[in-house]
Amino acid sequence: MRGELKQLVRAIGDCSRCPFVDKPFLLYRVYEQWVPKKVKLLLVAESPPPGPKGDFFYNLALPDRLRRNMRAILGLPVGEKEVPIWLKRAGAFLTCAVKCRPLQGGAGYRDERTIRLMALRCARTLALEIKALRPEKVLLMGRVAELAANVLGLEAYAVFPHPNFIIRFKRELMAELRAAIFNALGIPWPS
């Protein structure tokens, strides 16, 4: 692992600015296992799923909604567990604006306000991540990711709603997000 990635991992591990459940990016050794040699496209989502649970994009032992929805949006002819592998081979890396798993909100729902506050506190860490990964392009997925990017003054290649939102409420955006990702990676669309 490069020095800048080690610095990023250390920064995430040492951070105690927010209450959190766990640190899935470290727990599942994401930076050791899933970063492509050259990051053509950095996909920035919002946060790991809130609350005391195990689902996470890079935890292949459990089903994950974001992984399943990214598979559907990309139209990939692979199983859900293969999505992170496909992204890595294509030169893409999916991260979150919030690195730690947020506490669950009242009545078992995500607390948008808390997650937004965490993203503001985590913006320095996202800046470290961008510096370490040196992506050619950054694509933001969701309001929380957009908030963090605005704090950093980051100019994104593209901005979309979160994939889970697209699948539930804006399916008409699936083809547009797919096109943005495939074009950024310079690979042909699946037929």
PDB file of C-alpha atoms in Angstrom:
ATOM      1  CA  MET A   1       0.000   0.000   0.000  1.00  0.00           C
ATOM      2  CA  ARG A   2       1.367   3.422  -0.994  1.00  0.00           C
ATOM      3  CA  GLY A   3       2.357   5.897   1.706  1.00  0.00           C
ATOM      4  CA  GLU A   4      -0.549   8.234   1.011  1.00  0.00           C
ATOM      5  CA  LEU A   5      -3.023   5.349   1.377  1.00  0.00           C
ATOM      6  CA  LYS A   6      -1.371   4.365   4.666  1.00  0.00           C
ATOM      7  CA  GLN A   7      -1.794   7.956   5.833  1.00  0.00           C
ATOM      8  CA  LEU A   8      -5.485   7.807   4.843  1.00  0.00           C
ATOM      9  CA  VAL A   9      -6.030   4.521   6.705  1.00  0.00           C
ATOM     10  CA  ARG A  10      -4.316   5.981   9.777  1.00  0.00           C
ATOM     11  CA  ALA A  11      -6.468   9.141   9.592  1.00  0.00           C
ATOM     12  CA  ILE A  12      -9.672   7.075   9.439  1.00  0.00           C
ATOM     13  CA  GLY A  13      -8.506   4.843  12.289  1.00  0.00           C
ATOM     14  CA  ASP A  14      -7.542   7.788  14.505  1.00  0.00           C
ATOM     15  CA  CYS A  15     -10.680   9.840  13.840  1.00  0.00           C
ATOM     16  CA  SER A  16     -13.087  10.292  16.741  1.00  0.00           C
ATOM     17  CA  ARG A  17     -14.955  13.433  15.623  1.00  0.00           C
ATOM     18  CA  CYS A  18     -18.349  11.660  15.507  1.00  0.00           C
ATOM     19  CA  PRO A  19     -20.130   8.855  17.348  1.00  0.00           C
ATOM     20  CA  PHE A  20     -20.185   5.787  15.089  1.00  0.00           C
ATOM     21  CA  VAL A  21     -20.922   2.046  15.030  1.00  0.00           C
ATOM     22  CA  ASP A  22     -17.768   0.843  13.261  1.00  0.00           C
ATOM     23  CA  LYS A  23     -15.308   1.724  10.492  1.00  0.00           C
ATOM     24  CA  PRO A  24     -16.157  -0.626   7.617  1.00  0.00           C
ATOM     25  CA  PHE A  25     -13.529   0.799   5.244  1.00  0.00           C
ATOM     26  CA  LEU A  26     -10.930  -0.471   7.720  1.00  0.00           C
ATOM     27  CA  LEU A  27     -12.840  -3.518   8.963  1.00  0.00           C
ATOM     28  CA  TYR A  28     -13.048  -4.937   5.426  1.00  0.00           C
ATOM     29  CA  ARG A  29      -9.553  -3.735   4.400  1.00  0.00           C
ATOM     30  CA  VAL A  30     -10.999  -1.800   1.490  1.00  0.00           C
ATOM     31  CA  TYR A  31      -7.866   0.208   0.706  1.00  0.00           C
ATOM     32  CA  GLU A  32      -5.673  -2.899   0.693  1.00  0.00           C
ATOM     33  CA  GLN A  33      -7.988  -5.005  -1.483  1.00  0.00           C
ATOM     34  CA  TRP A  34     -10.179  -2.878  -3.736  1.00  0.00           C
ATOM     35  CA  VAL A  35      -8.228   0.137  -5.017  1.00  0.00           C
ATOM     36  CA  PRO A  36      -7.260  -0.214  -8.705  1.00  0.00           C
ATOM     37  CA  LYS A  37      -3.650   0.492  -9.678  1.00  0.00           C
ATOM     38  CA  LYS A  38      -4.902   3.537 -11.593  1.00  0.00           C
ATOM     39  CA  VAL A  39      -8.187   5.110 -10.521  1.00  0.00           C
ATOM     40  CA  LYS A  40      -9.940   6.393 -13.628  1.00  0.00           C
ATOM     41  CA  LEU A  41     -13.190   7.092 -11.783  1.00  0.00           C
ATOM     42  CA  LEU A  42     -13.890   7.696  -8.112  1.00  0.00           C
ATOM     43  CA  LEU A  43     -17.552   7.082  -7.284  1.00  0.00           C
ATOM     44  CA  VAL A  44     -18.488   8.919  -4.079  1.00  0.00           C
ATOM     45  CA  ALA A  45     -21.650   7.688  -2.339  1.00  0.00           C
ATOM     46  CA  GLU A  46     -22.988   8.932   0.989  1.00  0.00           C
ATOM     47  CA  SER A  47     -22.183   6.641   3.938  1.00  0.00           C
ATOM     48  CA  PRO A  48     -22.041   2.997   4.962  1.00  0.00           C
ATOM     49  CA  PRO A  49     -25.501   1.684   5.941  1.00  0.00           C
ATOM     50  CA  PRO A  50     -26.386   3.132   9.378  1.00  0.00           C
ATOM     51  CA  GLY A  51     -26.894   1.086  12.508  1.00  0.00           C
ATOM     52  CA  PRO A  52     -25.456  -2.091  13.980  1.00  0.00           C
ATOM     53  CA  LYS A  53     -25.462  -4.336  10.928  1.00  0.00           C
ATOM     54  CA  GLY A  54     -22.957  -6.002   8.679  1.00  0.00           C
ATOM     55  CA  ASP A  55     -24.065  -5.031   5.186  1.00  0.00           C
ATOM     56  CA  PHE A  56     -21.562  -2.861   3.331  1.00  0.00           C
ATOM     57  CA  PHE A  57     -20.564  -2.558  -0.327  1.00  0.00           C
ATOM     58  CA  TYR A  58     -17.241  -4.333   0.265  1.00  0.00           C
ATOM     59  CA  ASN A  59     -18.489  -6.981   2.731  1.00  0.00           C
ATOM     60  CA  LEU A  60     -19.052  -9.802   0.271  1.00  0.00           C
ATOM     61  CA  ALA A  61     -20.226 -12.159   3.027  1.00  0.00           C
ATOM     62  CA  LEU A  62     -23.620 -10.403   3.161  1.00  0.00           C
ATOM     63  CA  PRO A  63     -26.039  -9.021   0.557  1.00  0.00           C
ATOM     64  CA  ASP A  64     -25.858  -5.248   0.150  1.00  0.00           C
ATOM     65  CA  ARG A  65     -28.457  -2.929  -1.377  1.00  0.00           C
ATOM     66  CA  LEU A  66     -25.938  -0.501  -2.907  1.00  0.00           C
ATOM     67  CA  ARG A  67     -23.985  -3.337  -4.521  1.00  0.00           C
ATOM     68  CA  ARG A  68     -27.209  -4.862  -5.902  1.00  0.00           C
ATOM     69  CA  ASN A  69     -28.417  -1.495  -7.197  1.00  0.00           C
ATOM     70  CA  MET A  70     -25.067  -0.651  -8.819  1.00  0.00           C
ATOM     71  CA  ARG A  71     -25.231  -4.010 -10.603  1.00  0.00           C
ATOM     72  CA  ALA A  72     -28.706  -3.157 -11.922  1.00  0.00           C
ATOM     73  CA  ILE A  73     -27.757   0.380 -12.948  1.00  0.00           C
ATOM     74  CA  LEU A  74     -24.612  -0.783 -14.738  1.00  0.00           C
ATOM     75  CA  GLY A  75     -26.466  -3.672 -16.386  1.00  0.00           C
ATOM     76  CA  LEU A  76     -23.690  -6.060 -15.428  1.00  0.00           C
ATOM     77  CA  PRO A  77     -24.031  -9.744 -16.349  1.00  0.00           C
ATOM     78  CA  VAL A  78     -22.353 -10.757 -13.074  1.00  0.00           C
ATOM     79  CA  GLY A  79     -23.553 -11.677  -9.600  1.00  0.00           C
ATOM     80  CA  GLU A  80     -23.933  -9.052  -6.884  1.00  0.00           C
ATOM     81  CA  LYS A  81     -20.682 -10.119  -5.191  1.00  0.00           C
ATOM     82  CA  GLU A  82     -18.770  -9.550  -8.443  1.00  0.00           C
ATOM     83  CA  VAL A  83     -19.595  -5.831  -8.669  1.00  0.00           C
ATOM     84  CA  PRO A  84     -16.583  -4.605  -6.620  1.00  0.00           C
ATOM     85  CA  ILE A  85     -14.321  -6.899  -8.672  1.00  0.00           C
ATOM     86  CA  TRP A  86     -15.763  -5.517 -11.923  1.00  0.00           C
ATOM     87  CA  LEU A  87     -15.277  -1.923 -10.733  1.00  0.00           C
ATOM     88  CA  LYS A  88     -11.657  -2.568  -9.730  1.00  0.00           C
ATOM     89  CA  ARG A  89     -10.821  -4.213 -13.067  1.00  0.00           C
ATOM     90  CA  ALA A  90     -12.468  -1.318 -14.925  1.00  0.00           C
ATOM     91  CA  GLY A  91     -10.446   1.263 -12.961  1.00  0.00           C
ATOM     92  CA  ALA A  92     -13.252   2.526 -10.719  1.00  0.00           C
ATOM     93  CA  PHE A  93     -13.353   2.755  -6.937  1.00  0.00           C
ATOM     94  CA  LEU A  94     -16.494   3.341  -4.878  1.00  0.00           C
ATOM     95  CA  THR A  95     -16.093   5.249  -1.638  1.00  0.00           C
ATOM     96  CA  CYS A  96     -18.351   7.174   0.730  1.00  0.00           C
ATOM     97  CA  ALA A  97     -18.262  10.796   1.869  1.00  0.00           C
ATOM     98  CA  VAL A  98     -18.673   9.418   5.415  1.00  0.00           C
ATOM     99  CA  LYS A  99     -16.118   6.731   6.244  1.00  0.00           C
ATOM    100  CA  CYS A 100     -17.651   5.410   9.489  1.00  0.00           C
ATOM    101  CA  ARG A 101     -20.945   3.566   9.890  1.00  0.00           C
ATOM    102  CA  PRO A 102     -23.408   6.103  11.366  1.00  0.00           C
ATOM    103  CA  LEU A 103     -25.595   5.344  14.345  1.00  0.00           C
ATOM    104  CA  GLN A 104     -29.161   4.505  13.390  1.00  0.00           C
ATOM    105  CA  GLY A 105     -31.742   7.277  13.703  1.00  0.00           C
ATOM    106  CA  GLY A 106     -34.988   7.050  15.628  1.00  0.00           C
ATOM    107  CA  ALA A 107     -37.500   4.351  14.665  1.00  0.00           C
ATOM    108  CA  GLY A 108     -34.755   2.453  12.830  1.00  0.00           C
ATOM    109  CA  TYR A 109     -34.324   4.991  10.026  1.00  0.00           C
ATOM    110  CA  ARG A 110     -31.244   6.822   8.829  1.00  0.00           C
ATOM    111  CA  ASP A 111     -30.813  10.238  10.393  1.00  0.00           C
ATOM    112  CA  GLU A 112     -30.094  12.542   7.435  1.00  0.00           C
ATOM    113  CA  ARG A 113     -29.043  15.439   9.664  1.00  0.00           C
ATOM    114  CA  THR A 114     -26.481  13.323  11.530  1.00  0.00           C
ATOM    115  CA  ILE A 115     -25.089  11.883   8.297  1.00  0.00           C
ATOM    116  CA  ARG A 116     -24.739  15.371   6.800  1.00  0.00           C
ATOM    117  CA  LEU A 117     -22.888  16.550   9.915  1.00  0.00           C
ATOM    118  CA  MET A 118     -20.613  13.507   9.701  1.00  0.00           C
ATOM    119  CA  ALA A 119     -19.891  14.327   6.038  1.00  0.00           C
ATOM    120  CA  LEU A 120     -18.873  17.866   6.983  1.00  0.00           C
ATOM    121  CA  ARG A 121     -16.539  16.521   9.667  1.00  0.00           C
ATOM    122  CA  CYS A 122     -15.214  13.869   7.270  1.00  0.00           C
ATOM    123  CA  ALA A 123     -14.491  16.261   4.379  1.00  0.00           C
ATOM    124  CA  ARG A 124     -10.780  16.456   5.297  1.00  0.00           C
ATOM    125  CA  THR A 125     -10.599  12.681   5.104  1.00  0.00           C
ATOM    126  CA  LEU A 126     -12.270  12.676   1.684  1.00  0.00           C
ATOM    127  CA  ALA A 127      -9.685  15.265   0.564  1.00  0.00           C
ATOM    128  CA  LEU A 128      -6.896  12.940   1.791  1.00  0.00           C
ATOM    129  CA  GLU A 129      -8.505  10.070  -0.096  1.00  0.00           C
ATOM    130  CA  ILE A 130      -8.705  12.040  -3.340  1.00  0.00           C
ATOM    131  CA  LYS A 131      -5.064  13.078  -2.929  1.00  0.00           C
ATOM    132  CA  ALA A 132      -4.006   9.459  -2.322  1.00  0.00           C
ATOM    133  CA  LEU A 133      -6.052   7.927  -5.150  1.00  0.00           C
ATOM    134  CA  ARG A 134      -5.475  10.663  -7.758  1.00  0.00           C
ATOM    135  CA  PRO A 135      -8.636   9.833  -9.736  1.00  0.00           C
ATOM    136  CA  GLU A 136      -8.986  11.121 -13.270  1.00  0.00           C
ATOM    137  CA  LYS A 137     -12.662  11.897 -12.615  1.00  0.00           C
ATOM    138  CA  VAL A 138     -14.978  12.063  -9.600  1.00  0.00           C
ATOM    139  CA  LEU A 139     -18.675  11.188  -9.824  1.00  0.00           C
ATOM    140  CA  LEU A 140     -20.891  12.157  -6.879  1.00  0.00           C
ATOM    141  CA  MET A 141     -23.895  10.031  -5.930  1.00  0.00           C
ATOM    142  CA  GLY A 142     -26.291  11.620  -3.462  1.00  0.00           C
ATOM    143  CA  ARG A 143     -26.836  14.875  -1.594  1.00  0.00           C
ATOM    144  CA  VAL A 144     -24.408  13.998   1.187  1.00  0.00           C
ATOM    145  CA  ALA A 145     -21.611  13.305  -1.308  1.00  0.00           C
ATOM    146  CA  GLU A 146     -22.421  16.586  -3.046  1.00  0.00           C
ATOM    147  CA  LEU A 147     -22.288  18.451   0.289  1.00  0.00           C
ATOM    148  CA  ALA A 148     -18.834  17.047   1.078  1.00  0.00           C
ATOM    149  CA  ALA A 149     -17.576  17.930  -2.408  1.00  0.00           C
ATOM    150  CA  ASN A 150     -18.901  21.489  -2.063  1.00  0.00           C
ATOM    151  CA  VAL A 151     -17.011  21.908   1.223  1.00  0.00           C
ATOM    152  CA  LEU A 152     -13.823  20.884  -0.591  1.00  0.00           C
ATOM    153  CA  GLY A 153     -14.527  23.024  -3.655  1.00  0.00           C
ATOM    154  CA  LEU A 154     -14.321  19.834  -5.701  1.00  0.00           C
ATOM    155  CA  GLU A 155     -15.455  20.026  -9.313  1.00  0.00           C
ATOM    156  CA  ALA A 156     -17.169  16.753 -10.096  1.00  0.00           C
ATOM    157  CA  TYR A 157     -17.275  15.079 -13.489  1.00  0.00           C
ATOM    158  CA  ALA A 158     -20.962  14.319 -12.843  1.00  0.00           C
ATOM    159  CA  VAL A 159     -23.524  14.505 -10.030  1.00  0.00           C
ATOM    160  CA  PHE A 160     -26.428  12.073  -9.607  1.00  0.00           C
ATOM    161  CA  PRO A 161     -28.852  11.052  -6.879  1.00  0.00           C
ATOM    162  CA  HIS A 162     -27.737   8.099  -4.761  1.00  0.00           C
ATOM    163  CA  PRO A 163     -28.129   4.762  -6.626  1.00  0.00           C
ATOM    164  CA  ASN A 164     -30.595   3.472  -4.008  1.00  0.00           C
ATOM    165  CA  PHE A 165     -32.752   6.565  -4.630  1.00  0.00           C
ATOM    166  CA  ILE A 166     -32.498   6.117  -8.392  1.00  0.00           C
ATOM    167  CA  ILE A 167     -33.697   2.500  -8.173  1.00  0.00           C
ATOM    168  CA  ARG A 168     -36.620   3.416  -5.904  1.00  0.00           C
ATOM    169  CA  PHE A 169     -37.777   6.729  -7.345  1.00  0.00           C
ATOM    170  CA  LYS A 170     -35.891   7.804 -10.490  1.00  0.00           C
ATOM    171  CA  ARG A 171     -35.351   4.746 -12.674  1.00  0.00           C
ATOM    172  CA  GLU A 172     -35.348   7.013 -15.710  1.00  0.00           C
ATOM    173  CA  LEU A 173     -31.846   8.141 -14.589  1.00  0.00           C
ATOM    174  CA  MET A 174     -30.381   4.622 -14.719  1.00  0.00           C
ATOM    175  CA  ALA A 175     -29.252   4.870 -18.357  1.00  0.00           C
ATOM    176  CA  GLU A 176     -27.768   8.332 -17.824  1.00  0.00           C
ATOM    177  CA  LEU A 177     -25.740   7.209 -14.780  1.00  0.00           C
ATOM    178  CA  ARG A 178     -24.644   4.063 -16.633  1.00  0.00           C
ATOM    179  CA  ALA A 179     -23.499   6.183 -19.588  1.00  0.00           C
ATOM    180  CA  ALA A 180     -21.582   8.585 -17.327  1.00  0.00           C
ATOM    181  CA  ILE A 181     -19.744   5.699 -15.637  1.00  0.00           C
ATOM    182  CA  PHE A 182     -18.939   3.761 -18.805  1.00  0.00           C
ATOM    183  CA  ASN A 183     -17.840   6.930 -20.641  1.00  0.00           C
ATOM    184  CA  ALA A 184     -15.546   7.946 -17.762  1.00  0.00           C
ATOM    185  CA  LEU A 185     -13.989   4.478 -17.793  1.00  0.00           C
ATOM    186  CA  GLY A 186     -13.634   4.517 -21.579  1.00  0.00           C
ATOM    187  CA  ILE A 187     -15.283   1.139 -22.022  1.00  0.00           C
ATOM    188  CA  PRO A 188     -18.193   0.098 -24.251  1.00  0.00           C
ATOM    189  CA  TRP A 189     -21.622  -0.253 -22.714  1.00  0.00           C
ATOM    190  CA  PRO A 190     -22.945  -3.754 -22.120  1.00  0.00           C
ATOM    191  CA  SER A 191     -25.468  -4.821 -24.729  1.00  0.00           C
TER     192      SER A 191
END
